Amino acid sequence: MKIAIVGSGALGSLLAALFSKAKADAVLFSRSKERADKIEREGINVEGAAGKWKARVKASSSFAGISGAGVVFLCVKSYDTKNAVSSFSPYLAKDAVVISLQNGLGNIEVISEAVDETRVIGGVTNIGATLLEDGGVRYAGKGETVIGRTDGKVTAEMRPIRELFSSCGLELRISREIKNIIWSKLVLNAGINALSAVLRLPNGALVKSEGARRIMRAAVTEAVRVAKRKRIKLAYDDPLAKAEAVCESTAANISSMLQDILAGRRSEIDAINGAIIRIAQESGIPVPVNILLNDMVKSIEDNYAG
């Protein structure tokens, strides 16, 4: 089975390296011809959880190469979803599935505008990955990946995907409640990502400071209220304890939003805290801490030039 990974950031690069190491027929797609050519020529250097090694990876900047792929993993930033899907969907095989491994809300809906919704699979992953300056990637930790369709159906295409992850030493779970799983991660990200980006601290530091801990707990509490109004059943009984546990178990991790801020890139704040704010406003729920975090991250982005 041919596999396409769209997005050559930290997660996409790591998956391409792991799949290639497992001898899977995988191709990494990047909008940057320069980056794709470099990866094709030099491979991807990986360091971290599995030591240091180099993966020889097929890479391309031409989305026409997606033709014939049975699975497409979408690993681009949420704000790039529409452009990416419109670029590769004309070449997509009718029986191919597209799996979103992205942050925030709205990605599945955007993909489904161009791809038959029965071919779209939602997902969340806790695989730790950081893009390094030389174009390599740091593999911070395995983590669990969960995939599923929003209609709850478990289809034949999902099992080979689980086997693919297993061949790479990765854990993948198939869920009939992927919407709840996506929301569950969103609630945690609303408390962790923006705060880590504003304070420029790794995850573990957020629970070492009482002030940071209070802000995180307040942001999560607001997000939980919004989720309950949407009748979402979260994957854990105590979201506040879960958020703190995540910070402790990923203490050295630099959140994806902090990675973006440090690199002077646009963040995914709109799809995380911004999504919480939009839904809260529709429901008349006050979310002042999420608004503050959202405004602070936006302010940082507005002042990159300075």
C-alpha atoms as a PDB file:
ATOM      1  CA  MET A   1       0.000   0.000   0.000  1.00  0.00           C
ATOM      2  CA  LYS A   2       1.352   3.379  -0.991  1.00  0.00           C
ATOM      3  CA  ILE A   3       1.268   5.943   1.809  1.00  0.00           C
ATOM      4  CA  ALA A   4       1.371   9.720   1.439  1.00  0.00           C
ATOM      5  CA  ILE A   5       2.256  12.112   4.248  1.00  0.00           C
ATOM      6  CA  VAL A   6       1.254  15.689   3.476  1.00  0.00           C
ATOM      7  CA  GLY A   7       3.159  18.245   5.537  1.00  0.00           C
ATOM      8  CA  SER A   8       6.895  18.172   6.175  1.00  0.00           C
ATOM      9  CA  GLY A   9       6.826  19.709   9.635  1.00  0.00           C
ATOM     10  CA  ALA A  10       7.818  17.878  12.805  1.00  0.00           C
ATOM     11  CA  LEU A  11       5.091  15.215  12.857  1.00  0.00           C
ATOM     12  CA  GLY A  12       5.011  14.614   9.103  1.00  0.00           C
ATOM     13  CA  SER A  13       8.792  14.292   8.922  1.00  0.00           C
ATOM     14  CA  LEU A  14       8.899  11.911  11.871  1.00  0.00           C
ATOM     15  CA  LEU A  15       6.146   9.687  10.480  1.00  0.00           C
ATOM     16  CA  ALA A  16       7.852   9.596   7.080  1.00  0.00           C
ATOM     17  CA  ALA A  17      11.117   8.589   8.742  1.00  0.00           C
ATOM     18  CA  LEU A  18       9.488   5.885  10.886  1.00  0.00           C
ATOM     19  CA  PHE A  19       7.421   4.475   8.004  1.00  0.00           C
ATOM     20  CA  SER A  20      10.450   4.383   5.730  1.00  0.00           C
ATOM     21  CA  LYS A  21      12.533   2.690   8.416  1.00  0.00           C
ATOM     22  CA  ALA A  22       9.804   0.033   8.619  1.00  0.00           C
ATOM     23  CA  LYS A  23      10.150  -0.471   4.833  1.00  0.00           C
ATOM     24  CA  ALA A  24       6.702   0.965   4.072  1.00  0.00           C
ATOM     25  CA  ASP A  25       6.082   2.531   0.650  1.00  0.00           C
ATOM     26  CA  ALA A  26       5.798   6.082   1.976  1.00  0.00           C
ATOM     27  CA  VAL A  27       6.252   9.487   0.322  1.00  0.00           C
ATOM     28  CA  LEU A  28       6.503  12.810   2.153  1.00  0.00           C
ATOM     29  CA  PHE A  29       4.955  15.808   0.396  1.00  0.00           C
ATOM     30  CA  SER A  30       6.056  19.381   1.037  1.00  0.00           C
ATOM     31  CA  ARG A  31       4.994  22.643  -0.583  1.00  0.00           C
ATOM     32  CA  SER A  32       8.644  23.661  -0.479  1.00  0.00           C
ATOM     33  CA  LYS A  33      10.526  22.191  -3.422  1.00  0.00           C
ATOM     34  CA  GLU A  34      13.780  23.106  -1.699  1.00  0.00           C
ATOM     35  CA  ARG A  35      12.853  21.129   1.427  1.00  0.00           C
ATOM     36  CA  ALA A  36      11.485  18.168  -0.553  1.00  0.00           C
ATOM     37  CA  ASP A  37      14.640  18.024  -2.679  1.00  0.00           C
ATOM     38  CA  LYS A  38      16.858  18.203   0.401  1.00  0.00           C
ATOM     39  CA  ILE A  39      14.966  15.380   2.123  1.00  0.00           C
ATOM     40  CA  GLU A  40      15.062  13.269  -1.045  1.00  0.00           C
ATOM     41  CA  ARG A  41      18.789  13.896  -1.345  1.00  0.00           C
ATOM     42  CA  GLU A  42      19.939  13.764   2.292  1.00  0.00           C
ATOM     43  CA  GLY A  43      17.206  11.926   4.182  1.00  0.00           C
ATOM     44  CA  ILE A  44      15.916  12.900   7.635  1.00  0.00           C
ATOM     45  CA  ASN A  45      18.084  12.865  10.756  1.00  0.00           C
ATOM     46  CA  VAL A  46      16.179  11.619  13.796  1.00  0.00           C
ATOM     47  CA  GLU A  47      17.286  11.870  17.409  1.00  0.00           C
ATOM     48  CA  GLY A  48      15.659  11.275  20.765  1.00  0.00           C
ATOM     49  CA  ALA A  49      13.554   8.342  21.929  1.00  0.00           C
ATOM     50  CA  ALA A  50      15.146   5.796  19.579  1.00  0.00           C
ATOM     51  CA  GLY A  51      18.686   7.183  19.598  1.00  0.00           C
ATOM     52  CA  LYS A  52      20.222   8.901  16.578  1.00  0.00           C
ATOM     53  CA  TRP A  53      19.661   7.595  13.078  1.00  0.00           C
ATOM     54  CA  LYS A  54      19.089   8.701   9.500  1.00  0.00           C
ATOM     55  CA  ALA A  55      16.083   7.697   7.408  1.00  0.00           C
ATOM     56  CA  ARG A  56      16.164   7.576   3.650  1.00  0.00           C
ATOM     57  CA  VAL A  57      12.820   9.125   2.702  1.00  0.00           C
ATOM     58  CA  LYS A  58      11.041   9.605  -0.597  1.00  0.00           C
ATOM     59  CA  ALA A  59       9.915  13.224  -0.850  1.00  0.00           C
ATOM     60  CA  SER A  60       8.197  15.407  -3.429  1.00  0.00           C
ATOM     61  CA  SER A  61       6.715  18.865  -3.869  1.00  0.00           C
ATOM     62  CA  SER A  62       4.396  17.697  -6.672  1.00  0.00           C
ATOM     63  CA  PHE A  63       1.028  16.608  -5.329  1.00  0.00           C
ATOM     64  CA  ALA A  64       0.409  14.687  -8.536  1.00  0.00           C
ATOM     65  CA  GLY A  65       2.572  12.020  -6.903  1.00  0.00           C
ATOM     66  CA  ILE A  66      -0.275  11.236  -4.478  1.00  0.00           C
ATOM     67  CA  SER A  67      -1.961   9.354  -7.314  1.00  0.00           C
ATOM     68  CA  GLY A  68      -2.193   5.707  -6.332  1.00  0.00           C
ATOM     69  CA  ALA A  69      -1.848   6.269  -2.579  1.00  0.00           C
ATOM     70  CA  GLY A  70      -4.250   4.249  -0.462  1.00  0.00           C
ATOM     71  CA  VAL A  71      -3.780   6.392   2.652  1.00  0.00           C
ATOM     72  CA  VAL A  72      -3.003  10.093   2.995  1.00  0.00           C
ATOM     73  CA  PHE A  73      -1.919  11.364   6.406  1.00  0.00           C
ATOM     74  CA  LEU A  74      -2.626  15.074   6.664  1.00  0.00           C
ATOM     75  CA  CYS A  75      -0.104  16.713   9.010  1.00  0.00           C
ATOM     76  CA  VAL A  76      -0.273  20.361   7.969  1.00  0.00           C
ATOM     77  CA  LYS A  77      -1.252  23.231  10.257  1.00  0.00           C
ATOM     78  CA  SER A  78      -5.003  23.673  10.641  1.00  0.00           C
ATOM     79  CA  TYR A  79      -4.989  26.967   8.730  1.00  0.00           C
ATOM     80  CA  ASP A  80      -3.379  25.189   5.735  1.00  0.00           C
ATOM     81  CA  THR A  81      -5.928  22.373   5.566  1.00  0.00           C
ATOM     82  CA  LYS A  82      -8.075  23.850   2.799  1.00  0.00           C
ATOM     83  CA  ASN A  83      -5.132  24.733   0.545  1.00  0.00           C
ATOM     84  CA  ALA A  84      -3.492  21.352   1.034  1.00  0.00           C
ATOM     85  CA  VAL A  85      -6.635  19.352   0.331  1.00  0.00           C
ATOM     86  CA  SER A  86      -7.503  21.418  -2.747  1.00  0.00           C
ATOM     87  CA  SER A  87      -3.967  20.772  -4.039  1.00  0.00           C
ATOM     88  CA  PHE A  88      -3.980  16.984  -3.715  1.00  0.00           C
ATOM     89  CA  SER A  89      -7.670  16.011  -3.995  1.00  0.00           C
ATOM     90  CA  PRO A  90      -7.684  16.069  -7.849  1.00  0.00           C
ATOM     91  CA  TYR A  91      -5.099  13.245  -7.763  1.00  0.00           C
ATOM     92  CA  LEU A  92      -6.694  11.239  -4.973  1.00  0.00           C
ATOM     93  CA  ALA A  93      -7.805   7.688  -5.772  1.00  0.00           C
ATOM     94  CA  LYS A  94     -11.530   7.104  -5.231  1.00  0.00           C
ATOM     95  CA  ASP A  95     -10.898   4.434  -2.607  1.00  0.00           C
ATOM     96  CA  ALA A  96      -8.157   6.334  -0.761  1.00  0.00           C
ATOM     97  CA  VAL A  97      -8.689   7.535   2.801  1.00  0.00           C
ATOM     98  CA  VAL A  98      -7.489  10.835   4.260  1.00  0.00           C
ATOM     99  CA  ILE A  99      -6.494  10.805   7.925  1.00  0.00           C
ATOM    100  CA  SER A 100      -6.260  14.108   9.773  1.00  0.00           C
ATOM    101  CA  LEU A 101      -3.593  14.080  12.487  1.00  0.00           C
ATOM    102  CA  GLN A 102      -3.983  17.781  13.204  1.00  0.00           C
ATOM    103  CA  ASN A 103      -4.647  20.038  16.156  1.00  0.00           C
ATOM    104  CA  GLY A 104      -7.875  21.843  16.878  1.00  0.00           C
ATOM    105  CA  LEU A 105     -11.408  21.755  15.540  1.00  0.00           C
ATOM    106  CA  GLY A 106     -12.737  22.026  11.995  1.00  0.00           C
ATOM    107  CA  ASN A 107     -10.187  20.017  10.025  1.00  0.00           C
ATOM    108  CA  ILE A 108     -12.472  17.065   9.300  1.00  0.00           C
ATOM    109  CA  GLU A 109     -15.204  19.390   8.077  1.00  0.00           C
ATOM    110  CA  VAL A 110     -12.820  21.244   5.749  1.00  0.00           C
ATOM    111  CA  ILE A 111     -11.434  17.996   4.312  1.00  0.00           C
ATOM    112  CA  SER A 112     -14.975  16.689   3.750  1.00  0.00           C
ATOM    113  CA  GLU A 113     -15.741  19.653   1.504  1.00  0.00           C
ATOM    114  CA  ALA A 114     -13.353  18.197  -1.102  1.00  0.00           C
ATOM    115  CA  VAL A 115     -13.272  14.489  -0.201  1.00  0.00           C
ATOM    116  CA  ASP A 116     -16.215  12.110   0.273  1.00  0.00           C
ATOM    117  CA  GLU A 117     -16.834  12.196   4.025  1.00  0.00           C
ATOM    118  CA  THR A 118     -16.900   8.374   4.121  1.00  0.00           C
ATOM    119  CA  ARG A 119     -13.211   8.512   3.089  1.00  0.00           C
ATOM    120  CA  VAL A 120     -12.233  10.942   5.862  1.00  0.00           C
ATOM    121  CA  ILE A 121     -10.854   9.683   9.168  1.00  0.00           C
ATOM    122  CA  GLY A 122     -10.258  11.913  12.149  1.00  0.00           C
ATOM    123  CA  GLY A 123      -7.345  11.440  14.472  1.00  0.00           C
ATOM    124  CA  VAL A 124      -5.300  12.778  17.353  1.00  0.00           C
ATOM    125  CA  THR A 125      -1.769  11.867  18.268  1.00  0.00           C
ATOM    126  CA  ASN A 126       0.422  12.323  21.296  1.00  0.00           C
ATOM    127  CA  ILE A 127       3.627  11.434  19.474  1.00  0.00           C
ATOM    128  CA  GLY A 128       6.249  13.972  20.540  1.00  0.00           C
ATOM    129  CA  ALA A 129       8.102  15.583  17.652  1.00  0.00           C
ATOM    130  CA  THR A 130      10.164  18.758  17.306  1.00  0.00           C
ATOM    131  CA  LEU A 131      11.625  20.050  14.052  1.00  0.00           C
ATOM    132  CA  LEU A 132      15.327  20.820  14.374  1.00  0.00           C
ATOM    133  CA  GLU A 133      17.292  23.610  12.733  1.00  0.00           C
ATOM    134  CA  ASP A 134      19.067  21.290  10.308  1.00  0.00           C
ATOM    135  CA  GLY A 135      15.749  19.955   9.031  1.00  0.00           C
ATOM    136  CA  GLY A 136      15.994  16.883  11.209  1.00  0.00           C
ATOM    137  CA  VAL A 137      13.482  15.953  13.876  1.00  0.00           C
ATOM    138  CA  ARG A 138      13.605  15.130  17.583  1.00  0.00           C
ATOM    139  CA  TYR A 139      11.509  12.122  18.530  1.00  0.00           C
ATOM    140  CA  ALA A 140      10.456  13.055  22.060  1.00  0.00           C
ATOM    141  CA  GLY A 141       8.209  10.090  22.805  1.00  0.00           C
ATOM    142  CA  LYS A 142       5.860   7.522  21.291  1.00  0.00           C
ATOM    143  CA  GLY A 143       2.502   8.513  22.738  1.00  0.00           C
ATOM    144  CA  GLU A 144      -0.819   7.085  21.596  1.00  0.00           C
ATOM    145  CA  THR A 145      -2.553   7.837  18.307  1.00  0.00           C
ATOM    146  CA  VAL A 146      -6.327   7.446  18.028  1.00  0.00           C
ATOM    147  CA  ILE A 147      -8.275   7.409  14.756  1.00  0.00           C
ATOM    148  CA  GLY A 148     -11.914   6.983  13.829  1.00  0.00           C
ATOM    149  CA  ARG A 149     -14.779   8.142  11.659  1.00  0.00           C
ATOM    150  CA  THR A 150     -17.219  10.711  12.932  1.00  0.00           C
ATOM    151  CA  ASP A 151     -20.122   8.339  12.201  1.00  0.00           C
ATOM    152  CA  GLY A 152     -18.564   5.759  14.519  1.00  0.00           C
ATOM    153  CA  LYS A 153     -18.089   3.094  11.848  1.00  0.00           C
ATOM    154  CA  VAL A 154     -14.965   0.934  11.953  1.00  0.00           C
ATOM    155  CA  THR A 155     -13.956   0.192   8.365  1.00  0.00           C
ATOM    156  CA  ALA A 156     -11.598  -2.299   6.756  1.00  0.00           C
ATOM    157  CA  GLU A 157      -9.061   0.433   5.891  1.00  0.00           C
ATOM    158  CA  MET A 158      -8.346   1.146   9.553  1.00  0.00           C
ATOM    159  CA  ARG A 159      -6.786  -2.192  10.475  1.00  0.00           C
ATOM    160  CA  PRO A 160      -3.833  -2.020   8.035  1.00  0.00           C
ATOM    161  CA  ILE A 161      -3.150   1.466   9.392  1.00  0.00           C
ATOM    162  CA  ARG A 162      -2.972   0.065  12.917  1.00  0.00           C
ATOM    163  CA  GLU A 163      -0.611  -2.653  11.646  1.00  0.00           C
ATOM    164  CA  LEU A 164       1.554   0.014   9.972  1.00  0.00           C
ATOM    165  CA  PHE A 165       1.900   1.924  13.240  1.00  0.00           C
ATOM    166  CA  SER A 166       2.621  -1.288  15.132  1.00  0.00           C
ATOM    167  CA  SER A 167       5.443  -2.121  12.695  1.00  0.00           C
ATOM    168  CA  CYS A 168       7.026   1.204  13.695  1.00  0.00           C
ATOM    169  CA  GLY A 169       6.651   0.514  17.408  1.00  0.00           C
ATOM    170  CA  LEU A 170       3.778   2.992  17.655  1.00  0.00           C
ATOM    171  CA  GLU A 171       0.463   2.492  19.426  1.00  0.00           C
ATOM    172  CA  LEU A 172      -2.684   3.213  17.427  1.00  0.00           C
ATOM    173  CA  ARG A 173      -6.196   2.782  18.732  1.00  0.00           C
ATOM    174  CA  ILE A 174      -9.385   2.785  16.676  1.00  0.00           C
ATOM    175  CA  SER A 175     -12.288   4.600  18.339  1.00  0.00           C
ATOM    176  CA  ARG A 176     -15.992   4.916  17.605  1.00  0.00           C
ATOM    177  CA  GLU A 177     -15.977   8.204  19.556  1.00  0.00           C
ATOM    178  CA  ILE A 178     -13.380  10.216  17.655  1.00  0.00           C
ATOM    179  CA  LYS A 179     -15.335  13.466  17.982  1.00  0.00           C
ATOM    180  CA  ASN A 180     -15.166  13.158  21.764  1.00  0.00           C
ATOM    181  CA  ILE A 181     -11.463  12.261  21.552  1.00  0.00           C
ATOM    182  CA  ILE A 182     -10.705  15.334  19.423  1.00  0.00           C
ATOM    183  CA  TRP A 183     -12.590  17.548  21.862  1.00  0.00           C
ATOM    184  CA  SER A 184     -10.787  15.932  24.786  1.00  0.00           C
ATOM    185  CA  LYS A 185      -7.426  16.880  23.314  1.00  0.00           C
ATOM    186  CA  LEU A 186      -8.742  20.354  22.462  1.00  0.00           C
ATOM    187  CA  VAL A 187      -9.694  20.964  26.091  1.00  0.00           C
ATOM    188  CA  LEU A 188      -6.161  20.086  27.220  1.00  0.00           C
ATOM    189  CA  ASN A 189      -4.515  22.089  24.439  1.00  0.00           C
ATOM    190  CA  ALA A 190      -6.613  25.132  25.358  1.00  0.00           C
ATOM    191  CA  GLY A 191      -4.973  25.118  28.767  1.00  0.00           C
ATOM    192  CA  ILE A 192      -1.446  24.096  27.827  1.00  0.00           C
ATOM    193  CA  ASN A 193      -0.417  25.298  24.355  1.00  0.00           C
ATOM    194  CA  ALA A 194      -1.172  29.016  24.416  1.00  0.00           C
ATOM    195  CA  LEU A 195       0.045  29.405  27.994  1.00  0.00           C
ATOM    196  CA  SER A 196       3.332  27.674  27.181  1.00  0.00           C
ATOM    197  CA  ALA A 197       3.695  29.912  24.120  1.00  0.00           C
ATOM    198  CA  VAL A 198       3.052  33.129  26.048  1.00  0.00           C
ATOM    199  CA  LEU A 199       5.344  32.182  28.937  1.00  0.00           C
ATOM    200  CA  ARG A 200       7.863  30.466  26.634  1.00  0.00           C
ATOM    201  CA  LEU A 201       8.096  27.518  28.973  1.00  0.00           C
ATOM    202  CA  PRO A 202       8.171  23.737  28.422  1.00  0.00           C
ATOM    203  CA  ASN A 203       5.095  21.834  29.527  1.00  0.00           C
ATOM    204  CA  GLY A 204       6.491  20.742  32.883  1.00  0.00           C
ATOM    205  CA  ALA A 205       7.177  24.291  34.020  1.00  0.00           C
ATOM    206  CA  LEU A 206       3.461  25.127  33.818  1.00  0.00           C
ATOM    207  CA  VAL A 207       2.727  23.041  36.901  1.00  0.00           C
ATOM    208  CA  LYS A 208       5.779  24.182  38.848  1.00  0.00           C
ATOM    209  CA  SER A 209       4.508  27.759  39.051  1.00  0.00           C
ATOM    210  CA  GLU A 210       1.345  28.262  41.082  1.00  0.00           C
ATOM    211  CA  GLY A 211       0.363  31.251  38.945  1.00  0.00           C
ATOM    212  CA  ALA A 212       0.763  29.332  35.670  1.00  0.00           C
ATOM    213  CA  ARG A 213      -1.102  26.398  37.156  1.00  0.00           C
ATOM    214  CA  ARG A 214      -4.055  28.633  38.084  1.00  0.00           C
ATOM    215  CA  ILE A 215      -4.232  30.115  34.585  1.00  0.00           C
ATOM    216  CA  MET A 216      -4.071  26.663  32.982  1.00  0.00           C
ATOM    217  CA  ARG A 217      -6.777  25.297  35.241  1.00  0.00           C
ATOM    218  CA  ALA A 218      -9.026  28.300  34.511  1.00  0.00           C
ATOM    219  CA  ALA A 219      -8.607  27.915  30.739  1.00  0.00           C
ATOM    220  CA  VAL A 220      -9.359  24.185  30.929  1.00  0.00           C
ATOM    221  CA  THR A 221     -12.392  24.777  33.156  1.00  0.00           C
ATOM    222  CA  GLU A 222     -13.829  27.214  30.601  1.00  0.00           C
ATOM    223  CA  ALA A 223     -13.211  24.757  27.760  1.00  0.00           C
ATOM    224  CA  VAL A 224     -14.926  21.976  29.715  1.00  0.00           C
ATOM    225  CA  ARG A 225     -18.031  24.153  30.146  1.00  0.00           C
ATOM    226  CA  VAL A 226     -18.148  24.712  26.396  1.00  0.00           C
ATOM    227  CA  ALA A 227     -17.706  20.996  25.707  1.00  0.00           C
ATOM    228  CA  LYS A 228     -20.538  20.137  28.080  1.00  0.00           C
ATOM    229  CA  ARG A 229     -22.831  22.632  26.339  1.00  0.00           C
ATOM    230  CA  LYS A 230     -22.030  20.775  23.079  1.00  0.00           C
ATOM    231  CA  ARG A 231     -22.874  17.501  24.863  1.00  0.00           C
ATOM    232  CA  ILE A 232     -19.367  16.170  24.424  1.00  0.00           C
ATOM    233  CA  LYS A 233     -18.378  13.235  26.605  1.00  0.00           C
ATOM    234  CA  LEU A 234     -14.752  13.821  27.471  1.00  0.00           C
ATOM    235  CA  ALA A 235     -12.340  10.908  27.627  1.00  0.00           C
ATOM    236  CA  TYR A 236     -11.440  11.536  31.273  1.00  0.00           C
ATOM    237  CA  ASP A 237     -13.425  12.235  34.421  1.00  0.00           C
ATOM    238  CA  ASP A 238     -11.137  14.954  35.808  1.00  0.00           C
ATOM    239  CA  PRO A 239      -9.868  17.240  33.004  1.00  0.00           C
ATOM    240  CA  LEU A 240      -7.912  19.451  35.405  1.00  0.00           C
ATOM    241  CA  ALA A 241      -5.991  16.511  36.837  1.00  0.00           C
ATOM    242  CA  LYS A 242      -5.465  15.183  33.323  1.00  0.00           C
ATOM    243  CA  ALA A 243      -4.012  18.493  32.104  1.00  0.00           C
ATOM    244  CA  GLU A 244      -1.567  18.561  34.997  1.00  0.00           C
ATOM    245  CA  ALA A 245      -0.648  14.915  34.432  1.00  0.00           C
ATOM    246  CA  VAL A 246       0.047  15.625  30.755  1.00  0.00           C
ATOM    247  CA  CYS A 247       2.340  18.507  31.710  1.00  0.00           C
ATOM    248  CA  GLU A 248       4.232  16.274  34.113  1.00  0.00           C
ATOM    249  CA  SER A 249       4.529  13.321  31.727  1.00  0.00           C
ATOM    250  CA  THR A 250       5.727  15.596  28.893  1.00  0.00           C
ATOM    251  CA  ALA A 251       7.747  17.892  31.160  1.00  0.00           C
ATOM    252  CA  ALA A 252      10.566  18.577  28.689  1.00  0.00           C
ATOM    253  CA  ASN A 253       8.289  18.904  25.675  1.00  0.00           C
ATOM    254  CA  ILE A 254       8.060  22.197  23.814  1.00  0.00           C
ATOM    255  CA  SER A 255       4.442  22.522  22.688  1.00  0.00           C
ATOM    256  CA  SER A 256       3.773  22.904  18.974  1.00  0.00           C
ATOM    257  CA  MET A 257       2.467  26.423  19.574  1.00  0.00           C
ATOM    258  CA  LEU A 258       5.616  27.440  21.411  1.00  0.00           C
ATOM    259  CA  GLN A 259       7.670  25.931  18.583  1.00  0.00           C
ATOM    260  CA  ASP A 260       5.748  28.160  16.165  1.00  0.00           C
ATOM    261  CA  ILE A 261       6.222  31.274  18.274  1.00  0.00           C
ATOM    262  CA  LEU A 262       9.951  30.683  18.698  1.00  0.00           C
ATOM    263  CA  ALA A 263      10.293  30.189  14.941  1.00  0.00           C
ATOM    264  CA  GLY A 264       8.259  33.300  14.130  1.00  0.00           C
ATOM    265  CA  ARG A 265       5.541  31.258  12.425  1.00  0.00           C
ATOM    266  CA  ARG A 266       1.778  31.616  12.512  1.00  0.00           C
ATOM    267  CA  SER A 267       0.333  29.470  15.293  1.00  0.00           C
ATOM    268  CA  GLU A 268      -2.821  27.351  15.422  1.00  0.00           C
ATOM    269  CA  ILE A 269      -4.428  29.546  18.067  1.00  0.00           C
ATOM    270  CA  ASP A 270      -7.536  30.055  15.887  1.00  0.00           C
ATOM    271  CA  ALA A 271      -8.282  26.323  15.828  1.00  0.00           C
ATOM    272  CA  ILE A 272      -7.661  25.830  19.562  1.00  0.00           C
ATOM    273  CA  ASN A 273      -8.505  28.675  21.952  1.00  0.00           C
ATOM    274  CA  GLY A 274     -10.108  30.558  19.071  1.00  0.00           C
ATOM    275  CA  ALA A 275     -12.460  27.639  18.440  1.00  0.00           C
ATOM    276  CA  ILE A 276     -13.408  27.530  22.128  1.00  0.00           C
ATOM    277  CA  ILE A 277     -14.135  31.271  22.029  1.00  0.00           C
ATOM    278  CA  ARG A 278     -16.309  31.081  18.891  1.00  0.00           C
ATOM    279  CA  ILE A 279     -18.435  28.238  20.233  1.00  0.00           C
ATOM    280  CA  ALA A 280     -18.676  29.853  23.667  1.00  0.00           C
ATOM    281  CA  GLN A 281     -19.948  33.104  22.142  1.00  0.00           C
ATOM    282  CA  GLU A 282     -22.610  31.199  20.202  1.00  0.00           C
ATOM    283  CA  SER A 283     -23.720  29.571  23.449  1.00  0.00           C
ATOM    284  CA  GLY A 284     -23.446  32.651  25.674  1.00  0.00           C
ATOM    285  CA  ILE A 285     -20.713  31.131  27.856  1.00  0.00           C
ATOM    286  CA  PRO A 286     -18.084  33.519  29.269  1.00  0.00           C
ATOM    287  CA  VAL A 287     -14.489  32.409  28.568  1.00  0.00           C
ATOM    288  CA  PRO A 288     -12.330  35.373  29.662  1.00  0.00           C
ATOM    289  CA  VAL A 289      -9.116  33.375  30.214  1.00  0.00           C
ATOM    290  CA  ASN A 290      -9.276  31.784  26.773  1.00  0.00           C
ATOM    291  CA  ILE A 291      -9.890  35.224  25.269  1.00  0.00           C
ATOM    292  CA  LEU A 292      -6.893  36.634  27.122  1.00  0.00           C
ATOM    293  CA  LEU A 293      -4.595  33.792  26.014  1.00  0.00           C
ATOM    294  CA  ASN A 294      -5.869  34.105  22.446  1.00  0.00           C
ATOM    295  CA  ASP A 295      -5.236  37.863  22.408  1.00  0.00           C
ATOM    296  CA  MET A 296      -1.765  37.478  23.876  1.00  0.00           C
ATOM    297  CA  VAL A 297      -0.671  34.907  21.296  1.00  0.00           C
ATOM    298  CA  LYS A 298      -2.129  37.053  18.508  1.00  0.00           C
ATOM    299  CA  SER A 299      -0.246  40.059  19.869  1.00  0.00           C
ATOM    300  CA  ILE A 300       3.026  38.134  19.801  1.00  0.00           C
ATOM    301  CA  GLU A 301       2.371  37.165  16.188  1.00  0.00           C
ATOM    302  CA  ASP A 302       1.519  40.735  15.245  1.00  0.00           C
ATOM    303  CA  ASN A 303       4.880  41.884  16.535  1.00  0.00           C
ATOM    304  CA  TYR A 304       7.229  39.314  14.980  1.00  0.00           C
ATOM    305  CA  ALA A 305       8.854  42.011  12.872  1.00  0.00           C
ATOM    306  CA  GLY A 306       9.890  43.848  15.999  1.00  0.00           C
END
